[in-house]
């Protein structure tokens, strides 16, 4: 990315939102945080934001999904009972599959297409944010933890298949969601061309000891870890990891906002300023290192999640796109 003029880009479409006549409220996940974050940014910057925004052309196709997921897994997704377990809303087992496909899987497939598009754009323009994605618990054969398709793995594999990364270049995953990113760790278990940095609360779901062995730079945290401790660990670990990864062609940042102190599930204690500082630090670090950066959202289970996401994108747009 040397000498590339930064042109930060947002990838977004209103189709990302999940609407279920209110049933989605049975899971603490804010399934409309995507449009809430975008509306907040649109309100701040007005029309110039739209010139920095692009939408995926289509949802991810079955052929593309098969580059990471097995055919038998994609078949199993045709069961409402199975889907209801993945998204942890038992009542959905009674909803016919075509409805779940339209209301749940389709928005997620658009979200996956968004991460793939953002990865492609980041290589040309330096920074791209997909206002969705970060489905980091889905593996080749299994969906869990509200994640069905591994957008992160699909985006990396798509770059490789298109020869957009050279042989020596690593794809780096920087997973700062409060939960361990066991899905992509399992998918890339044997693939050393991906460098995985994971910083997470080790005492909450998924506690996947097998996947954990695949993490290149492992930063397990104790529940209740506060902003000062978190940021000092991050400031030490991230530069060391980038150095250890050696040549990084693209970085995918899972910016889960469930590290926030008022999050129901993350069980960490970062206040709003600490979450924002975390995002600013990661973004600035990759810009300074001249490594293309893709930001995806990951988890976030507080009503404040969308505001924290918008704050990170607001920072990118002011600092690197010159928007006011
Ligand atoms: Zn999470």
CSV table of C-alpha atoms and ligand atoms in Angstrom, one decimal:
chain,number,residue,atom,x,y,z
A,1,UNK,CA,0.0,0.0,0.0
A,2,UNK,CA,3.1,2.3,-0.1
A,3,UNK,CA,2.3,5.8,-1.4
A,4,UNK,CA,-1.4,5.0,-1.8
A,5,UNK,CA,-3.6,8.0,-1.0
A,6,UNK,CA,-6.0,7.0,1.6
A,7,UNK,CA,-9.6,7.0,0.5
A,8,UNK,CA,-11.6,5.5,3.4
A,9,UNK,CA,-14.7,3.8,2.2
A,10,UNK,CA,-17.8,2.6,4.0
A,11,UNK,CA,-19.6,-0.5,2.7
A,12,UNK,CA,-23.2,-0.5,3.7
A,13,UNK,CA,-26.7,-1.4,2.5
A,14,UNK,CA,-30.0,-1.1,4.5
A,15,UNK,CA,-30.5,-4.8,3.7
A,16,UNK,CA,-28.0,-5.6,6.6
A,17,UNK,CA,-30.7,-5.1,9.2
A,18,UNK,CA,-32.5,-8.1,10.5
A,19,UNK,CA,-36.3,-7.6,11.0
A,20,UNK,CA,-38.4,-10.3,12.6
A,21,UNK,CA,-41.5,-8.7,13.9
A,22,UNK,CA,-39.8,-8.2,17.2
A,23,UNK,CA,-38.7,-11.8,17.8
A,24,UNK,CA,-35.1,-10.6,17.2
A,25,UNK,CA,-35.4,-8.7,20.5
A,26,UNK,CA,-35.3,-12.1,22.3
A,27,UNK,CA,-31.6,-12.1,21.6
A,28,UNK,CA,-29.6,-9.2,23.2
A,29,UNK,CA,-28.0,-8.6,19.8
A,30,UNK,CA,-29.1,-5.2,18.3
A,31,UNK,CA,-30.0,-6.5,14.9
A,32,UNK,CA,-30.5,-3.0,13.5
A,33,UNK,CA,-27.3,-1.5,14.8
A,34,UNK,CA,-26.1,-1.4,11.2
A,35,UNK,CA,-28.6,1.2,10.0
A,36,UNK,CA,-28.5,3.0,13.3
A,37,UNK,CA,-24.8,3.5,13.0
A,38,UNK,CA,-25.1,4.6,9.4
A,39,UNK,CA,-27.9,7.0,10.0
A,40,UNK,CA,-25.9,8.6,12.8
A,41,UNK,CA,-23.0,9.1,10.5
A,42,UNK,CA,-25.2,10.4,7.7
A,43,UNK,CA,-26.7,12.9,10.1
A,44,UNK,CA,-23.2,14.1,11.2
A,45,UNK,CA,-21.6,14.4,7.8
A,46,UNK,CA,-24.5,14.9,5.4
A,47,UNK,CA,-24.4,14.1,1.7
A,48,UNK,CA,-20.5,13.9,1.5
A,49,UNK,CA,-20.8,10.7,3.4
A,50,UNK,CA,-22.7,9.1,0.6
A,51,UNK,CA,-19.8,9.7,-1.8
A,52,UNK,CA,-17.7,7.7,0.6
A,53,UNK,CA,-20.2,4.8,0.8
A,54,UNK,CA,-20.7,1.9,-1.5
A,55,UNK,CA,-23.1,-1.1,-1.4
A,56,UNK,CA,-22.3,-4.7,-2.3
A,57,UNK,CA,-23.8,-5.5,-5.7
A,58,UNK,CA,-25.3,-8.8,-4.6
A,59,UNK,CA,-25.4,-11.2,-1.7
A,60,UNK,CA,-22.6,-13.8,-1.4
A,61,UNK,CA,-23.3,-16.7,-3.8
A,62,UNK,CA,-23.5,-20.4,-3.0
A,63,UNK,CA,-20.4,-21.0,-5.1
A,64,UNK,CA,-18.5,-18.4,-3.1
A,65,UNK,CA,-19.7,-19.8,0.2
A,66,UNK,CA,-18.4,-23.2,-0.8
A,67,UNK,CA,-14.8,-21.8,-0.9
A,68,UNK,CA,-14.9,-22.0,2.9
A,69,UNK,CA,-18.0,-23.9,4.1
A,70,UNK,CA,-18.8,-27.5,3.3
A,71,UNK,CA,-21.7,-28.5,1.1
A,72,UNK,CA,-23.2,-30.6,3.9
A,73,UNK,CA,-23.1,-27.7,6.3
A,74,UNK,CA,-24.8,-25.4,3.8
A,75,UNK,CA,-27.5,-28.1,3.5
A,76,UNK,CA,-27.9,-28.4,7.2
A,77,UNK,CA,-28.8,-24.7,7.3
A,78,UNK,CA,-32.0,-25.5,5.6
A,79,UNK,CA,-33.4,-26.6,9.0
A,80,UNK,CA,-35.2,-24.1,11.1
A,81,UNK,CA,-34.3,-26.2,14.2
A,82,UNK,CA,-30.6,-26.0,13.5
A,83,UNK,CA,-30.8,-22.2,12.7
A,84,UNK,CA,-32.7,-21.5,15.9
A,85,UNK,CA,-29.9,-23.1,17.9
A,86,UNK,CA,-27.2,-21.1,16.1
A,87,UNK,CA,-28.9,-17.8,16.8
A,88,UNK,CA,-30.0,-18.9,20.3
A,89,UNK,CA,-33.7,-18.1,19.8
A,90,UNK,CA,-35.6,-21.4,20.4
A,91,UNK,CA,-38.9,-20.1,19.1
A,92,UNK,CA,-37.5,-19.7,15.6
A,93,UNK,CA,-37.5,-23.5,15.3
A,94,UNK,CA,-41.2,-23.2,14.5
A,95,UNK,CA,-40.7,-20.6,11.7
A,96,UNK,CA,-40.7,-22.1,8.2
A,97,UNK,CA,-37.3,-22.2,6.6
A,98,UNK,CA,-38.1,-20.0,3.6
A,99,UNK,CA,-39.0,-17.2,6.1
A,100,UNK,CA,-35.8,-17.7,8.0
A,101,UNK,CA,-33.8,-17.7,4.8
A,102,UNK,CA,-35.3,-14.4,3.8
A,103,UNK,CA,-35.3,-12.7,7.2
A,104,UNK,CA,-32.1,-14.0,8.7
A,105,UNK,CA,-29.8,-15.7,6.3
A,106,UNK,CA,-30.2,-13.2,3.4
A,107,UNK,CA,-29.2,-10.1,5.5
A,108,UNK,CA,-26.2,-12.1,6.7
A,109,UNK,CA,-25.2,-13.1,3.1
A,110,UNK,CA,-25.3,-9.4,2.2
A,111,UNK,CA,-23.1,-8.7,5.2
A,112,UNK,CA,-20.7,-11.4,4.0
A,113,UNK,CA,-20.6,-9.8,0.5
A,114,UNK,CA,-19.9,-6.5,2.3
A,115,UNK,CA,-16.8,-7.8,4.1
A,116,UNK,CA,-15.5,-9.3,0.8
A,117,UNK,CA,-16.1,-6.0,-1.0
A,118,UNK,CA,-14.5,-4.1,1.8
A,119,UNK,CA,-11.4,-6.3,1.7
A,120,UNK,CA,-11.1,-5.7,-2.0
A,121,UNK,CA,-11.5,-2.0,-1.6
A,122,UNK,CA,-9.0,-1.7,1.3
A,123,UNK,CA,-6.2,-3.0,-1.0
A,124,UNK,CA,-6.8,0.0,-3.3
A,125,UNK,CA,-7.9,2.7,-1.0
A,126,UNK,CA,-6.2,1.8,2.3
A,127,UNK,CA,-9.2,1.6,4.7
A,128,UNK,CA,-12.6,0.1,4.3
A,129,UNK,CA,-15.3,-0.4,6.9
A,130,UNK,CA,-18.1,-2.9,6.4
A,131,UNK,CA,-21.0,-1.9,8.7
A,132,UNK,CA,-21.8,-5.5,9.3
A,133,UNK,CA,-19.8,-8.8,9.5
A,134,UNK,CA,-17.3,-10.1,11.9
A,135,UNK,CA,-19.1,-13.4,12.2
A,136,UNK,CA,-16.2,-15.0,14.0
A,137,UNK,CA,-17.7,-18.2,15.6
A,138,UNK,CA,-18.8,-19.8,12.3
A,139,UNK,CA,-16.4,-22.5,11.1
A,140,UNK,CA,-16.3,-24.7,8.0
A,141,UNK,CA,-18.9,-27.3,9.4
A,142,UNK,CA,-20.6,-25.4,12.2
A,143,UNK,CA,-22.5,-22.3,13.0
A,144,UNK,CA,-22.7,-21.0,16.5
A,145,UNK,CA,-23.0,-17.9,18.7
A,146,UNK,CA,-25.3,-16.0,16.2
A,147,UNK,CA,-22.8,-16.5,13.4
A,148,UNK,CA,-23.5,-18.6,10.4
A,149,UNK,CA,-21.1,-17.7,7.6
A,150,UNK,CA,-17.4,-16.9,8.2
A,151,UNK,CA,-17.2,-13.6,6.3
A,152,UNK,CA,-13.6,-13.1,7.5
A,153,UNK,CA,-12.4,-16.3,6.1
A,154,UNK,CA,-14.5,-15.9,2.9
A,155,UNK,CA,-12.9,-12.5,2.3
A,156,UNK,CA,-9.4,-13.7,2.8
A,157,UNK,CA,-9.9,-16.7,0.6
A,158,UNK,CA,-11.4,-14.5,-2.1
A,159,UNK,CA,-8.3,-12.3,-2.1
A,160,UNK,CA,-6.1,-15.3,-2.4
A,161,UNK,CA,-8.1,-16.8,-5.2
A,162,UNK,CA,-8.0,-13.5,-7.1
A,163,UNK,CA,-4.2,-13.4,-6.5
A,164,UNK,CA,-4.6,-10.0,-4.8
A,165,UNK,CA,-2.0,-11.0,-2.1
A,166,UNK,CA,1.4,-12.3,-3.1
A,167,UNK,CA,2.7,-15.6,-1.7
A,168,UNK,CA,4.8,-14.0,1.1
A,169,UNK,CA,2.0,-11.7,2.3
A,170,UNK,CA,0.0,-12.7,5.3
A,171,UNK,CA,-3.6,-11.8,6.0
A,172,UNK,CA,-3.7,-10.7,9.6
A,173,UNK,CA,-6.9,-11.0,11.7
A,174,UNK,CA,-7.0,-8.6,14.7
A,175,UNK,CA,-9.9,-9.9,16.7
A,176,UNK,CA,-10.7,-7.5,19.6
A,177,UNK,CA,-14.3,-8.7,20.1
A,178,UNK,CA,-14.8,-9.7,23.7
A,179,UNK,CA,-15.3,-13.3,22.6
A,180,UNK,CA,-12.6,-15.7,21.3
A,181,UNK,CA,-12.8,-15.9,17.5
A,182,UNK,CA,-12.9,-19.7,17.4
A,183,UNK,CA,-14.5,-20.0,13.9
A,184,UNK,CA,-11.7,-18.5,11.8
A,185,UNK,CA,-9.2,-20.1,14.1
A,186,UNK,CA,-10.6,-23.5,13.2
A,187,UNK,CA,-11.0,-22.7,9.5
A,188,UNK,CA,-7.3,-21.6,9.3
A,189,UNK,CA,-6.0,-24.2,11.6
A,190,UNK,CA,-3.6,-25.6,9.0
A,191,UNK,CA,-3.2,-22.4,7.0
A,192,UNK,CA,-0.2,-20.5,8.2
A,193,UNK,CA,-0.6,-17.7,5.6
A,194,UNK,CA,-3.1,-16.2,8.1
A,195,UNK,CA,-1.8,-14.5,11.2
A,196,UNK,CA,-4.3,-14.4,14.1
A,197,UNK,CA,-4.2,-11.9,16.9
A,198,UNK,CA,-6.9,-12.5,19.5
A,199,UNK,CA,-7.6,-10.5,22.7
A,200,UNK,CA,-10.7,-11.7,24.5
A,201,UNK,CA,-12.3,-12.6,27.8
A,202,UNK,CA,-11.1,-16.1,28.5
A,203,UNK,CA,-13.9,-17.0,30.9
A,204,UNK,CA,-16.9,-16.5,28.7
A,205,UNK,CA,-18.2,-18.4,25.6
A,206,UNK,CA,-16.8,-20.1,23.6
A,207,UNK,CA,-13.7,-21.2,25.7
A,208,UNK,CA,-12.6,-23.2,22.7
A,209,UNK,CA,-9.2,-24.8,23.8
A,210,UNK,CA,-8.6,-26.5,20.5
A,211,UNK,CA,-9.1,-23.3,18.4
A,212,UNK,CA,-7.0,-21.4,20.9
A,213,UNK,CA,-3.9,-23.3,20.0
A,214,UNK,CA,-4.1,-21.8,16.5
A,215,UNK,CA,-3.9,-18.2,17.8
A,216,UNK,CA,-0.5,-16.7,16.8
A,217,UNK,CA,-0.7,-13.9,19.3
A,218,UNK,CA,-2.9,-14.8,22.2
A,219,UNK,CA,-4.0,-12.1,24.7
A,220,UNK,CA,-6.5,-13.8,27.1
A,221,UNK,CA,-8.1,-11.4,29.6
A,222,UNK,CA,-9.8,-11.8,33.0
A,223,UNK,CA,-13.4,-10.8,33.4
A,224,UNK,CA,-13.7,-7.2,34.5
A,225,UNK,CA,-10.5,-6.0,32.8
A,226,UNK,CA,-10.7,-2.2,32.6
A,227,UNK,CA,-9.6,0.3,30.0
A,228,UNK,CA,-6.2,1.2,31.4
A,229,UNK,CA,-5.1,-2.4,31.6
A,230,UNK,CA,-6.7,-3.3,28.3
A,231,UNK,CA,-5.1,-0.4,26.4
A,232,UNK,CA,-1.6,-1.0,27.9
A,233,UNK,CA,-1.7,-4.7,26.9
A,234,UNK,CA,-2.9,-3.7,23.4
A,235,UNK,CA,-0.2,-1.1,22.9
A,236,UNK,CA,2.4,-3.6,23.8
A,237,UNK,CA,1.0,-6.6,22.0
A,238,UNK,CA,-0.2,-5.2,18.6
A,239,UNK,CA,3.1,-3.7,17.4
A,240,UNK,CA,4.9,-6.9,18.5
A,241,UNK,CA,2.3,-9.0,16.6
A,242,UNK,CA,2.6,-7.0,13.4
A,243,UNK,CA,6.4,-7.4,13.6
A,244,UNK,CA,6.1,-11.1,14.2
A,245,UNK,CA,3.7,-11.6,11.3
A,246,UNK,CA,6.4,-9.9,9.1
A,247,UNK,CA,4.9,-9.1,5.8
A,248,UNK,CA,1.2,-8.3,6.2
A,249,UNK,CA,-0.8,-7.7,3.0
A,250,UNK,CA,-4.1,-6.9,4.6
A,251,UNK,CA,-5.5,-6.7,8.2
A,252,UNK,CA,-9.1,-7.5,9.1
A,253,UNK,CA,-10.1,-5.8,12.4
A,254,UNK,CA,-13.0,-7.3,14.3
A,255,UNK,CA,-14.1,-4.3,16.2
A,256,UNK,CA,-16.6,-5.9,18.6
A,257,UNK,CA,-18.1,-3.4,20.9
A,258,UNK,CA,-18.9,-6.0,23.5
A,259,UNK,CA,-15.8,-5.0,25.4
A,260,UNK,CA,-17.9,-2.0,26.6
A,261,UNK,CA,-18.7,-2.0,30.4
A,262,UNK,CA,-22.5,-1.9,29.8
A,263,UNK,CA,-22.5,-4.9,27.5
A,264,UNK,CA,-24.6,-7.8,28.6
A,265,UNK,CA,-22.3,-10.6,27.4
A,266,UNK,CA,-18.7,-9.3,27.2
A,267,UNK,CA,-18.0,-9.0,31.0
A,268,UNK,CA,-15.2,-6.5,30.5
A,269,UNK,CA,-15.1,-3.0,31.9
A,270,UNK,CA,-14.0,-0.6,29.2
A,271,UNK,CA,-15.7,2.8,29.4
A,272,UNK,CA,-16.8,4.7,26.3
A,273,UNK,CA,-13.5,6.6,26.0
A,274,UNK,CA,-11.5,3.4,26.3
A,275,UNK,CA,-13.5,1.7,23.5
A,276,UNK,CA,-13.0,4.7,21.3
A,277,UNK,CA,-9.3,4.9,22.1
A,278,UNK,CA,-8.9,1.2,21.3
A,279,UNK,CA,-10.4,1.8,17.8
A,280,UNK,CA,-8.3,4.9,17.2
A,281,UNK,CA,-5.2,3.1,18.2
A,282,UNK,CA,-5.8,0.1,15.9
A,283,UNK,CA,-6.7,2.3,13.0
A,284,UNK,CA,-3.7,4.6,13.4
A,285,UNK,CA,-1.3,1.7,13.9
A,286,UNK,CA,-2.2,0.1,10.6
A,287,UNK,CA,-2.3,3.4,8.7
A,288,UNK,CA,1.2,4.2,10.0
A,289,UNK,CA,2.4,0.7,9.1
A,290,UNK,CA,0.9,1.3,5.6
A,291,UNK,CA,-1.1,-1.9,5.8
A,292,UNK,CA,-4.6,-2.0,4.2
A,293,UNK,CA,-7.2,-2.2,6.9
A,294,UNK,CA,-10.7,-3.8,6.8
A,295,UNK,CA,-12.9,-3.1,9.8
A,296,UNK,CA,-15.9,-5.3,10.5
A,297,UNK,CA,-18.3,-5.0,13.4
A,298,UNK,CA,-18.4,-8.3,15.3
A,299,UNK,CA,-20.5,-8.5,18.5
A,300,UNK,CA,-22.0,-5.7,20.6
A,301,UNK,CA,-25.0,-6.4,22.9
A,302,UNK,CA,-25.7,-3.0,24.5
A,303,UNK,CA,-28.0,-0.4,23.3
A,304,UNK,CA,-24.9,1.8,22.9
A,305,UNK,CA,-23.2,-0.5,20.5
A,306,UNK,CA,-24.2,1.5,17.4
A,307,UNK,CA,-23.0,4.8,18.8
A,308,UNK,CA,-19.6,3.2,19.6
A,309,UNK,CA,-19.4,1.9,16.0
A,310,UNK,CA,-20.3,5.3,14.6
A,311,UNK,CA,-17.6,6.9,16.7
A,312,UNK,CA,-14.9,4.8,15.2
A,313,UNK,CA,-16.1,5.5,11.7
A,314,UNK,CA,-16.5,9.2,12.5
A,315,UNK,CA,-12.8,9.2,13.5
A,316,UNK,CA,-11.7,7.5,10.3
A,317,UNK,CA,-13.8,10.0,8.2
A,318,UNK,CA,-12.5,13.1,10.0
A,319,UNK,CA,-8.8,12.0,10.3
A,320,UNK,CA,-8.3,10.2,7.0
A,321,UNK,CA,-11.0,11.4,4.6
A,322,UNK,CA,-11.1,15.0,5.6
A,323,UNK,CA,-14.9,15.1,6.2
A,324,UNK,CA,-16.3,17.6,8.7
B,1,LIG,ZN1,-18.5,-11.0,21.0
